[in-house]
Structures are given as structure tokens and as C-alpha cells.
Amino acid sequence: MQDPNEDTEWNDILRKKGILPPKEEPKDNEEEELVLQQQSVVKTYEDMTLDELEENEDEFGEEDEAAIEMYRQKRLAEWKAAQMKNVFGTVGEISGQDYIKEVNKAGEGIWVVLHLYKQGIPLCALINQHMSQLARKFPQTKFLKSISTTCIPNYPDRNLPTIFVYLEGEMKAQFIGPLVFGGMNLKVEELEWRLSETGAVTTDLEENPKKKIEDKLMSSIRCSMPTRKDSSEDEDD
């Protein structure tokens, strides 16, 4: 059988009559190979991690440098976002020697919540429990604790518990002494709300939970109080 792509007068006549399809023009082999290589390179660095881009940098041509740099910056931004999102998640223990590094130089945009406590003080133990819950809920915030006198020599026990809130080395808020926290009735939601007011965490609570408790308390007090009519009847009796 005659090859339909063969250059013959008969095939040309058949093509003109529409009996044979138009002759396929062969592609330049070098051009086709280059296109395939470029597609392969693009697919490769699109799928590479930041480390892989660094390792294979010498294998790419000069024409790919701009695209590779774009993907490198993209991967770097993704990595930074992931690091910022879930950096912490636990309550770290520090001493006075760690203060500057862990608190003052925590990093750009990092909120630090530091609890000064002492063993044997029930409210300090309660706040440490609450801090553990909040650290898991807000892993982008750095939660720390330190034995008071280890962190600040001669720090008075009457000021415990104490919470300091920092941003980029600057103190933004402080809570000092048991009265500020409301004693052993302190709920984790109340502590979360207080920290959210400083900017250290972004809470999903819609209103101050302490206000709800106070409103309930006032409502129960009003319900238990005798009405004016009941009072007058009691006096007549």
C-alpha cells in the first residue's frame, strides 16, 4: 500500500480532490525537544519544595531564573505562614536568664503571655491549667511561665499570680495579684477574654463571660428577695 504522506504526483492529486488529508508538516526535532524540556522543567520546579529548589538551582537554565525565583518566594511565604500559624501550642518554662531571649526578643509580631507563679499557691496552679488550654487554642501566641523569684529576684508573693503581656519586647498589659483575677472562681473563658482585650489572642467569644455570670447572680438575688407586698404581710404577722 502506498504511503499517503509520500511526495508523489498521485498523492498530490488525491489531496486536491480531498480524498487524502493534507500532508502533515514535520516539526523541527530540536524545537519539539526544547518545548518538551521546558514543560518538564516548569512542572519540576512548580512541584518542588523550598529545599529542593535550592538543591537543584544549578540544573535550570538562565531563561528559567525569573520563574524559579517566583516559585521560591511563593514557597518561602507558604513556609513562613505555616511557621507563624502553629509555632507554639504549649506553655514554656523559663528562668531569668531566658527572659531577654524568650520575651524581649521573641520575634516580630509575636505576642508573649508570661505567668509568674510559685508552687503551693492554688490560684497560680489554676492559672497554669488555664494557660495550657489557651496555649493549645492559640498556638500563634507564645505562652510562658516562670517561678517568680527565679525570674525576678525578691518578687513579693503578695503579687502572685502575675501575668505580663508583651509584643516585640514592649509590655502591653499586666495583671498583678489575686484580686485582679477574682480568686479561685476564675474560669478559663474569663482569662481568654482578658487576654483578648490586650490583643494577645483573637477570641471567638462574643462577650465577656464574667458579665454573664454577674447577670445570672444579680438575677438570682432579685428572685430570692421578697416583694414589697410580701414584706408588708410579714410585718403584719
PDB file of C-alpha atoms in Angstrom:
ATOM      1  CA  MET A   1       0.000   0.000   0.000  1.00  0.00           C
ATOM      2  CA  GLN A   2       1.269   3.459  -0.956  1.00  0.00           C
ATOM      3  CA  ASP A   3       2.260   5.813   1.863  1.00  0.00           C
ATOM      4  CA  PRO A   4      -0.290   8.735   1.943  1.00  0.00           C
ATOM      5  CA  ASN A   5       2.395  11.090   3.235  1.00  0.00           C
ATOM      6  CA  GLU A   6       4.799  10.260   0.417  1.00  0.00           C
ATOM      7  CA  ASP A   7       5.613  13.096  -2.004  1.00  0.00           C
ATOM      8  CA  THR A   8       4.173  11.807  -5.306  1.00  0.00           C
ATOM      9  CA  GLU A   9       2.110  13.412  -8.067  1.00  0.00           C
ATOM     10  CA  TRP A  10      -0.663  10.906  -7.446  1.00  0.00           C
ATOM     11  CA  ASN A  11      -0.861  11.741  -3.727  1.00  0.00           C
ATOM     12  CA  ASP A  12      -0.900  15.467  -4.588  1.00  0.00           C
ATOM     13  CA  ILE A  13      -3.887  14.885  -6.932  1.00  0.00           C
ATOM     14  CA  LEU A  14      -5.703  12.860  -4.234  1.00  0.00           C
ATOM     15  CA  ARG A  15      -5.092  15.636  -1.698  1.00  0.00           C
ATOM     16  CA  LYS A  16      -6.504  18.264  -4.071  1.00  0.00           C
ATOM     17  CA  LYS A  17      -9.589  16.102  -4.560  1.00  0.00           C
ATOM     18  CA  GLY A  18      -9.985  15.780  -0.789  1.00  0.00           C
ATOM     19  CA  ILE A  19      -9.519  12.041  -0.873  1.00  0.00           C
ATOM     20  CA  LEU A  20      -6.332  12.244   1.210  1.00  0.00           C
ATOM     21  CA  PRO A  21      -5.930  14.555   4.191  1.00  0.00           C
ATOM     22  CA  PRO A  22      -3.442  17.454   3.934  1.00  0.00           C
ATOM     23  CA  LYS A  23       0.132  16.466   4.312  1.00  0.00           C
ATOM     24  CA  GLU A  24       1.428  16.755   7.901  1.00  0.00           C
ATOM     25  CA  GLU A  25       4.350  19.123   8.119  1.00  0.00           C
ATOM     26  CA  PRO A  26       7.097  17.519  10.235  1.00  0.00           C
ATOM     27  CA  LYS A  27       8.129  19.594  13.253  1.00  0.00           C
ATOM     28  CA  ASP A  28      11.658  20.619  13.804  1.00  0.00           C
ATOM     29  CA  ASN A  29      13.018  17.892  16.093  1.00  0.00           C
ATOM     30  CA  GLU A  30      15.203  20.311  18.027  1.00  0.00           C
ATOM     31  CA  GLU A  31      12.315  22.741  18.570  1.00  0.00           C
ATOM     32  CA  GLU A  32       9.987  19.956  19.729  1.00  0.00           C
ATOM     33  CA  GLU A  33      12.609  18.591  22.104  1.00  0.00           C
ATOM     34  CA  LEU A  34      13.165  22.081  23.574  1.00  0.00           C
ATOM     35  CA  VAL A  35       9.442  22.544  24.180  1.00  0.00           C
ATOM     36  CA  LEU A  36       9.247  19.204  25.966  1.00  0.00           C
ATOM     37  CA  GLN A  37      12.277  20.080  28.089  1.00  0.00           C
ATOM     38  CA  GLN A  38      10.784  23.444  29.084  1.00  0.00           C
ATOM     39  CA  GLN A  39       7.474  21.798  30.013  1.00  0.00           C
ATOM     40  CA  SER A  40       9.382  19.248  32.077  1.00  0.00           C
ATOM     41  CA  VAL A  41      11.389  21.959  33.857  1.00  0.00           C
ATOM     42  CA  VAL A  42       8.285  24.032  34.659  1.00  0.00           C
ATOM     43  CA  LYS A  43       6.478  21.019  36.034  1.00  0.00           C
ATOM     44  CA  THR A  44       9.548  20.132  38.080  1.00  0.00           C
ATOM     45  CA  TYR A  45      10.081  23.441  39.871  1.00  0.00           C
ATOM     46  CA  GLU A  46       6.354  24.003  40.320  1.00  0.00           C
ATOM     47  CA  ASP A  47       6.231  20.831  42.405  1.00  0.00           C
ATOM     48  CA  MET A  48       9.487  21.378  44.286  1.00  0.00           C
ATOM     49  CA  THR A  49       9.816  22.314  47.927  1.00  0.00           C
ATOM     50  CA  LEU A  50      11.994  25.225  49.056  1.00  0.00           C
ATOM     51  CA  ASP A  51      14.888  22.883  49.862  1.00  0.00           C
ATOM     52  CA  GLU A  52      14.588  21.102  46.513  1.00  0.00           C
ATOM     53  CA  LEU A  53      14.673  24.411  44.640  1.00  0.00           C
ATOM     54  CA  GLU A  54      17.905  25.300  46.428  1.00  0.00           C
ATOM     55  CA  GLU A  55      19.453  21.889  45.731  1.00  0.00           C
ATOM     56  CA  ASN A  56      18.600  21.867  42.014  1.00  0.00           C
ATOM     57  CA  GLU A  57      19.280  25.528  41.300  1.00  0.00           C
ATOM     58  CA  ASP A  58      22.268  24.777  39.019  1.00  0.00           C
ATOM     59  CA  GLU A  59      20.254  22.416  36.813  1.00  0.00           C
ATOM     60  CA  PHE A  60      17.948  25.131  35.459  1.00  0.00           C
ATOM     61  CA  GLY A  61      18.789  27.434  32.590  1.00  0.00           C
ATOM     62  CA  GLU A  62      19.067  31.205  32.669  1.00  0.00           C
ATOM     63  CA  GLU A  63      15.668  31.577  30.994  1.00  0.00           C
ATOM     64  CA  ASP A  64      14.055  29.832  33.995  1.00  0.00           C
ATOM     65  CA  GLU A  65      15.622  32.046  36.690  1.00  0.00           C
ATOM     66  CA  ALA A  66      12.719  34.522  36.946  1.00  0.00           C
ATOM     67  CA  ALA A  67      10.087  31.778  37.198  1.00  0.00           C
ATOM     68  CA  ILE A  68      12.158  29.790  39.676  1.00  0.00           C
ATOM     69  CA  GLU A  69      12.668  32.874  41.853  1.00  0.00           C
ATOM     70  CA  MET A  70       8.916  33.481  41.814  1.00  0.00           C
ATOM     71  CA  TYR A  71       8.227  29.926  42.984  1.00  0.00           C
ATOM     72  CA  ARG A  72      10.983  30.198  45.594  1.00  0.00           C
ATOM     73  CA  GLN A  73       9.370  33.324  47.060  1.00  0.00           C
ATOM     74  CA  LYS A  74       5.985  31.617  46.974  1.00  0.00           C
ATOM     75  CA  ARG A  75       7.310  28.558  48.839  1.00  0.00           C
ATOM     76  CA  LEU A  76       9.089  30.827  51.335  1.00  0.00           C
ATOM     77  CA  ALA A  77       5.875  32.755  52.026  1.00  0.00           C
ATOM     78  CA  GLU A  78       3.968  29.479  52.500  1.00  0.00           C
ATOM     79  CA  TRP A  79       6.635  28.229  54.899  1.00  0.00           C
ATOM     80  CA  LYS A  80       6.593  31.459  56.944  1.00  0.00           C
ATOM     81  CA  ALA A  81       2.793  31.401  57.113  1.00  0.00           C
ATOM     82  CA  ALA A  82       2.829  27.808  58.364  1.00  0.00           C
ATOM     83  CA  GLN A  83       5.501  28.623  60.933  1.00  0.00           C
ATOM     84  CA  MET A  84       3.597  31.644  62.213  1.00  0.00           C
ATOM     85  CA  LYS A  85       0.338  29.732  62.395  1.00  0.00           C
ATOM     86  CA  ASN A  86       1.498  26.884  64.605  1.00  0.00           C
ATOM     87  CA  VAL A  87       4.739  27.920  66.241  1.00  0.00           C
ATOM     88  CA  PHE A  88       3.972  27.179  69.882  1.00  0.00           C
ATOM     89  CA  GLY A  89       0.949  25.342  71.323  1.00  0.00           C
ATOM     90  CA  THR A  90       2.412  24.640  74.783  1.00  0.00           C
ATOM     91  CA  VAL A  91       3.429  26.646  77.851  1.00  0.00           C
ATOM     92  CA  GLY A  92       7.192  27.037  78.040  1.00  0.00           C
ATOM     93  CA  GLU A  93       9.114  27.289  81.330  1.00  0.00           C
ATOM     94  CA  ILE A  94      11.821  29.945  81.537  1.00  0.00           C
ATOM     95  CA  SER A  95      14.255  31.393  84.072  1.00  0.00           C
ATOM     96  CA  GLY A  96      15.622  34.913  84.474  1.00  0.00           C
ATOM     97  CA  GLN A  97      18.483  34.097  82.107  1.00  0.00           C
ATOM     98  CA  ASP A  98      15.993  33.265  79.335  1.00  0.00           C
ATOM     99  CA  TYR A  99      13.938  36.441  79.804  1.00  0.00           C
ATOM    100  CA  ILE A 100      15.558  38.646  77.171  1.00  0.00           C
ATOM    101  CA  LYS A 101      15.740  35.914  74.548  1.00  0.00           C
ATOM    102  CA  GLU A 102      12.280  34.388  75.098  1.00  0.00           C
ATOM    103  CA  VAL A 103      10.326  37.555  75.942  1.00  0.00           C
ATOM    104  CA  ASN A 104      12.038  40.721  74.725  1.00  0.00           C
ATOM    105  CA  LYS A 105      13.393  39.105  71.563  1.00  0.00           C
ATOM    106  CA  ALA A 106      10.531  36.718  70.833  1.00  0.00           C
ATOM    107  CA  GLY A 107      10.271  37.952  67.262  1.00  0.00           C
ATOM    108  CA  GLU A 108       8.388  40.327  65.025  1.00  0.00           C
ATOM    109  CA  GLY A 109       4.627  40.211  65.546  1.00  0.00           C
ATOM    110  CA  ILE A 110       4.842  37.581  68.331  1.00  0.00           C
ATOM    111  CA  TRP A 111       2.654  38.123  71.386  1.00  0.00           C
ATOM    112  CA  VAL A 112       4.061  36.761  74.650  1.00  0.00           C
ATOM    113  CA  VAL A 113       1.981  35.920  77.727  1.00  0.00           C
ATOM    114  CA  LEU A 114       4.187  35.336  80.787  1.00  0.00           C
ATOM    115  CA  HIS A 115       2.824  33.952  84.068  1.00  0.00           C
ATOM    116  CA  LEU A 116       4.896  34.469  87.225  1.00  0.00           C
ATOM    117  CA  TYR A 117       3.911  31.855  89.791  1.00  0.00           C
ATOM    118  CA  LYS A 118       5.006  29.871  92.822  1.00  0.00           C
ATOM    119  CA  GLN A 119       4.396  26.289  93.853  1.00  0.00           C
ATOM    120  CA  GLY A 120       1.848  25.907  96.646  1.00  0.00           C
ATOM    121  CA  ILE A 121      -0.365  28.844  95.611  1.00  0.00           C
ATOM    122  CA  PRO A 122      -3.680  27.344  94.398  1.00  0.00           C
ATOM    123  CA  LEU A 123      -4.610  30.253  92.133  1.00  0.00           C
ATOM    124  CA  CYS A 124      -1.217  30.043  90.404  1.00  0.00           C
ATOM    125  CA  ALA A 125      -1.825  26.341  89.755  1.00  0.00           C
ATOM    126  CA  LEU A 126      -5.282  27.125  88.350  1.00  0.00           C
ATOM    127  CA  ILE A 127      -3.913  29.776  86.001  1.00  0.00           C
ATOM    128  CA  ASN A 128      -1.222  27.367  84.782  1.00  0.00           C
ATOM    129  CA  GLN A 129      -4.002  24.896  83.887  1.00  0.00           C
ATOM    130  CA  HIS A 130      -5.915  27.619  82.044  1.00  0.00           C
ATOM    131  CA  MET A 131      -2.741  28.703  80.252  1.00  0.00           C
ATOM    132  CA  SER A 132      -2.192  25.157  78.959  1.00  0.00           C
ATOM    133  CA  GLN A 133      -5.674  25.154  77.410  1.00  0.00           C
ATOM    134  CA  LEU A 134      -5.215  28.593  75.894  1.00  0.00           C
ATOM    135  CA  ALA A 135      -1.775  27.696  74.501  1.00  0.00           C
ATOM    136  CA  ARG A 136      -3.359  24.813  72.562  1.00  0.00           C
ATOM    137  CA  LYS A 137      -6.203  27.022  71.350  1.00  0.00           C
ATOM    138  CA  PHE A 138      -3.925  29.901  70.302  1.00  0.00           C
ATOM    139  CA  PRO A 139      -0.663  28.302  69.067  1.00  0.00           C
ATOM    140  CA  GLN A 140       0.411  31.544  67.391  1.00  0.00           C
ATOM    141  CA  THR A 141       0.759  33.194  70.830  1.00  0.00           C
ATOM    142  CA  LYS A 142       3.787  32.397  72.968  1.00  0.00           C
ATOM    143  CA  PHE A 143       2.676  31.295  76.448  1.00  0.00           C
ATOM    144  CA  LEU A 144       5.383  31.160  79.118  1.00  0.00           C
ATOM    145  CA  LYS A 145       5.575  30.595  82.860  1.00  0.00           C
ATOM    146  CA  SER A 146       8.338  31.171  85.366  1.00  0.00           C
ATOM    147  CA  ILE A 147       8.770  30.780  89.111  1.00  0.00           C
ATOM    148  CA  SER A 148       8.576  34.379  90.274  1.00  0.00           C
ATOM    149  CA  THR A 149      11.794  34.633  92.273  1.00  0.00           C
ATOM    150  CA  THR A 150      13.717  32.685  89.636  1.00  0.00           C
ATOM    151  CA  CYS A 151      12.660  35.199  87.020  1.00  0.00           C
ATOM    152  CA  ILE A 152      12.679  38.375  89.166  1.00  0.00           C
ATOM    153  CA  PRO A 153      14.736  38.181  92.402  1.00  0.00           C
ATOM    154  CA  ASN A 154      12.798  39.050  95.586  1.00  0.00           C
ATOM    155  CA  TYR A 155       9.496  39.323  93.722  1.00  0.00           C
ATOM    156  CA  PRO A 156       6.844  39.515  96.506  1.00  0.00           C
ATOM    157  CA  ASP A 157       4.427  36.614  96.916  1.00  0.00           C
ATOM    158  CA  ARG A 158       1.567  39.056  97.556  1.00  0.00           C
ATOM    159  CA  ASN A 159       1.763  39.998  93.851  1.00  0.00           C
ATOM    160  CA  LEU A 160       1.131  36.439  92.724  1.00  0.00           C
ATOM    161  CA  PRO A 161      -0.217  35.384  90.414  1.00  0.00           C
ATOM    162  CA  THR A 162       1.129  37.913  87.894  1.00  0.00           C
ATOM    163  CA  ILE A 163       0.666  37.921  84.139  1.00  0.00           C
ATOM    164  CA  PHE A 164       2.688  40.158  81.824  1.00  0.00           C
ATOM    165  CA  VAL A 165       1.716  40.590  78.160  1.00  0.00           C
ATOM    166  CA  TYR A 166       4.401  41.633  75.667  1.00  0.00           C
ATOM    167  CA  LEU A 167       4.593  42.433  71.968  1.00  0.00           C
ATOM    168  CA  GLU A 168       8.016  42.812  70.357  1.00  0.00           C
ATOM    169  CA  GLY A 169       9.678  43.493  73.704  1.00  0.00           C
ATOM    170  CA  GLU A 170       7.171  46.120  74.829  1.00  0.00           C
ATOM    171  CA  MET A 171       4.847  45.415  77.760  1.00  0.00           C
ATOM    172  CA  LYS A 172       1.244  45.859  76.655  1.00  0.00           C
ATOM    173  CA  ALA A 173      -0.609  44.786  79.811  1.00  0.00           C
ATOM    174  CA  GLN A 174      -0.087  43.437  83.321  1.00  0.00           C
ATOM    175  CA  PHE A 175      -2.351  41.636  85.782  1.00  0.00           C
ATOM    176  CA  ILE A 176      -0.967  41.588  89.315  1.00  0.00           C
ATOM    177  CA  GLY A 177      -2.339  39.898  92.427  1.00  0.00           C
ATOM    178  CA  PRO A 178      -5.210  37.529  93.271  1.00  0.00           C
ATOM    179  CA  LEU A 179      -7.904  40.234  93.425  1.00  0.00           C
ATOM    180  CA  VAL A 180      -7.363  41.148  89.779  1.00  0.00           C
ATOM    181  CA  PHE A 181      -8.177  37.571  88.742  1.00  0.00           C
ATOM    182  CA  GLY A 182     -11.184  37.218  91.028  1.00  0.00           C
ATOM    183  CA  GLY A 183      -9.770  34.363  93.095  1.00  0.00           C
ATOM    184  CA  MET A 184     -10.358  30.655  92.574  1.00  0.00           C
ATOM    185  CA  ASN A 185     -13.612  31.296  90.694  1.00  0.00           C
ATOM    186  CA  LEU A 186     -11.598  32.337  87.628  1.00  0.00           C
ATOM    187  CA  LYS A 187     -12.784  30.465  84.521  1.00  0.00           C
ATOM    188  CA  VAL A 188     -10.589  29.799  81.501  1.00  0.00           C
ATOM    189  CA  GLU A 189     -13.032  31.774  79.331  1.00  0.00           C
ATOM    190  CA  GLU A 190     -12.619  34.814  81.587  1.00  0.00           C
ATOM    191  CA  LEU A 191      -8.838  34.643  81.246  1.00  0.00           C
ATOM    192  CA  GLU A 192      -9.198  34.234  77.480  1.00  0.00           C
ATOM    193  CA  TRP A 193     -11.409  37.325  77.327  1.00  0.00           C
ATOM    194  CA  ARG A 194      -8.937  39.402  79.342  1.00  0.00           C
ATOM    195  CA  LEU A 195      -6.066  38.384  77.120  1.00  0.00           C
ATOM    196  CA  SER A 196      -8.120  39.141  74.018  1.00  0.00           C
ATOM    197  CA  GLU A 197      -8.669  42.681  75.321  1.00  0.00           C
ATOM    198  CA  THR A 198      -4.890  43.171  75.344  1.00  0.00           C
ATOM    199  CA  GLY A 199      -4.583  41.887  71.765  1.00  0.00           C
ATOM    200  CA  ALA A 200      -2.579  38.782  72.701  1.00  0.00           C
ATOM    201  CA  VAL A 201      -5.234  36.376  71.359  1.00  0.00           C
ATOM    202  CA  THR A 202      -8.153  36.608  68.956  1.00  0.00           C
ATOM    203  CA  THR A 203     -11.089  35.111  70.812  1.00  0.00           C
ATOM    204  CA  ASP A 204     -14.242  33.606  69.364  1.00  0.00           C
ATOM    205  CA  LEU A 205     -16.182  34.594  72.491  1.00  0.00           C
ATOM    206  CA  GLU A 206     -18.915  37.093  71.667  1.00  0.00           C
ATOM    207  CA  GLU A 207     -18.993  38.828  75.061  1.00  0.00           C
ATOM    208  CA  ASN A 208     -17.294  38.894  78.445  1.00  0.00           C
ATOM    209  CA  PRO A 209     -18.217  35.602  80.182  1.00  0.00           C
ATOM    210  CA  LYS A 210     -17.788  37.278  83.577  1.00  0.00           C
ATOM    211  CA  LYS A 211     -20.627  39.641  82.686  1.00  0.00           C
ATOM    212  CA  LYS A 212     -22.881  36.650  82.045  1.00  0.00           C
ATOM    213  CA  ILE A 213     -22.034  35.221  85.476  1.00  0.00           C
ATOM    214  CA  GLU A 214     -22.657  38.580  87.148  1.00  0.00           C
ATOM    215  CA  ASP A 215     -26.002  38.995  85.355  1.00  0.00           C
ATOM    216  CA  LYS A 216     -27.063  35.496  86.452  1.00  0.00           C
ATOM    217  CA  LEU A 217     -26.011  36.244  90.022  1.00  0.00           C
ATOM    218  CA  MET A 218     -27.948  39.507  90.118  1.00  0.00           C
ATOM    219  CA  SER A 219     -30.991  37.794  88.622  1.00  0.00           C
ATOM    220  CA  SER A 220     -30.919  35.045  91.263  1.00  0.00           C
ATOM    221  CA  ILE A 221     -30.543  37.662  94.034  1.00  0.00           C
ATOM    222  CA  ARG A 222     -33.559  39.584  92.738  1.00  0.00           C
ATOM    223  CA  CYS A 223     -35.624  36.384  92.574  1.00  0.00           C
ATOM    224  CA  SER A 224     -34.746  35.462  96.163  1.00  0.00           C
ATOM    225  CA  MET A 225     -35.605  38.914  97.569  1.00  0.00           C
ATOM    226  CA  PRO A 226     -39.173  39.297  98.970  1.00  0.00           C
ATOM    227  CA  THR A 227     -41.509  41.646  97.137  1.00  0.00           C
ATOM    228  CA  ARG A 228     -42.885  44.762  98.864  1.00  0.00           C
ATOM    229  CA  LYS A 229     -46.275  43.071  99.307  1.00  0.00           C
ATOM    230  CA  ASP A 230     -44.713  40.009 100.896  1.00  0.00           C
ATOM    231  CA  SER A 231     -42.685  42.232 103.209  1.00  0.00           C
ATOM    232  CA  SER A 232     -45.761  44.124 104.452  1.00  0.00           C
ATOM    233  CA  GLU A 233     -47.638  40.867 105.093  1.00  0.00           C
ATOM    234  CA  ASP A 234     -44.681  39.550 107.101  1.00  0.00           C
ATOM    235  CA  GLU A 235     -44.677  42.739 109.166  1.00  0.00           C
ATOM    236  CA  ASP A 236     -48.458  42.421 109.884  1.00  0.00           C
ATOM    237  CA  ASP A 237     -47.919  38.844 111.050  1.00  0.00           C
TER     238      ASP A 237
END
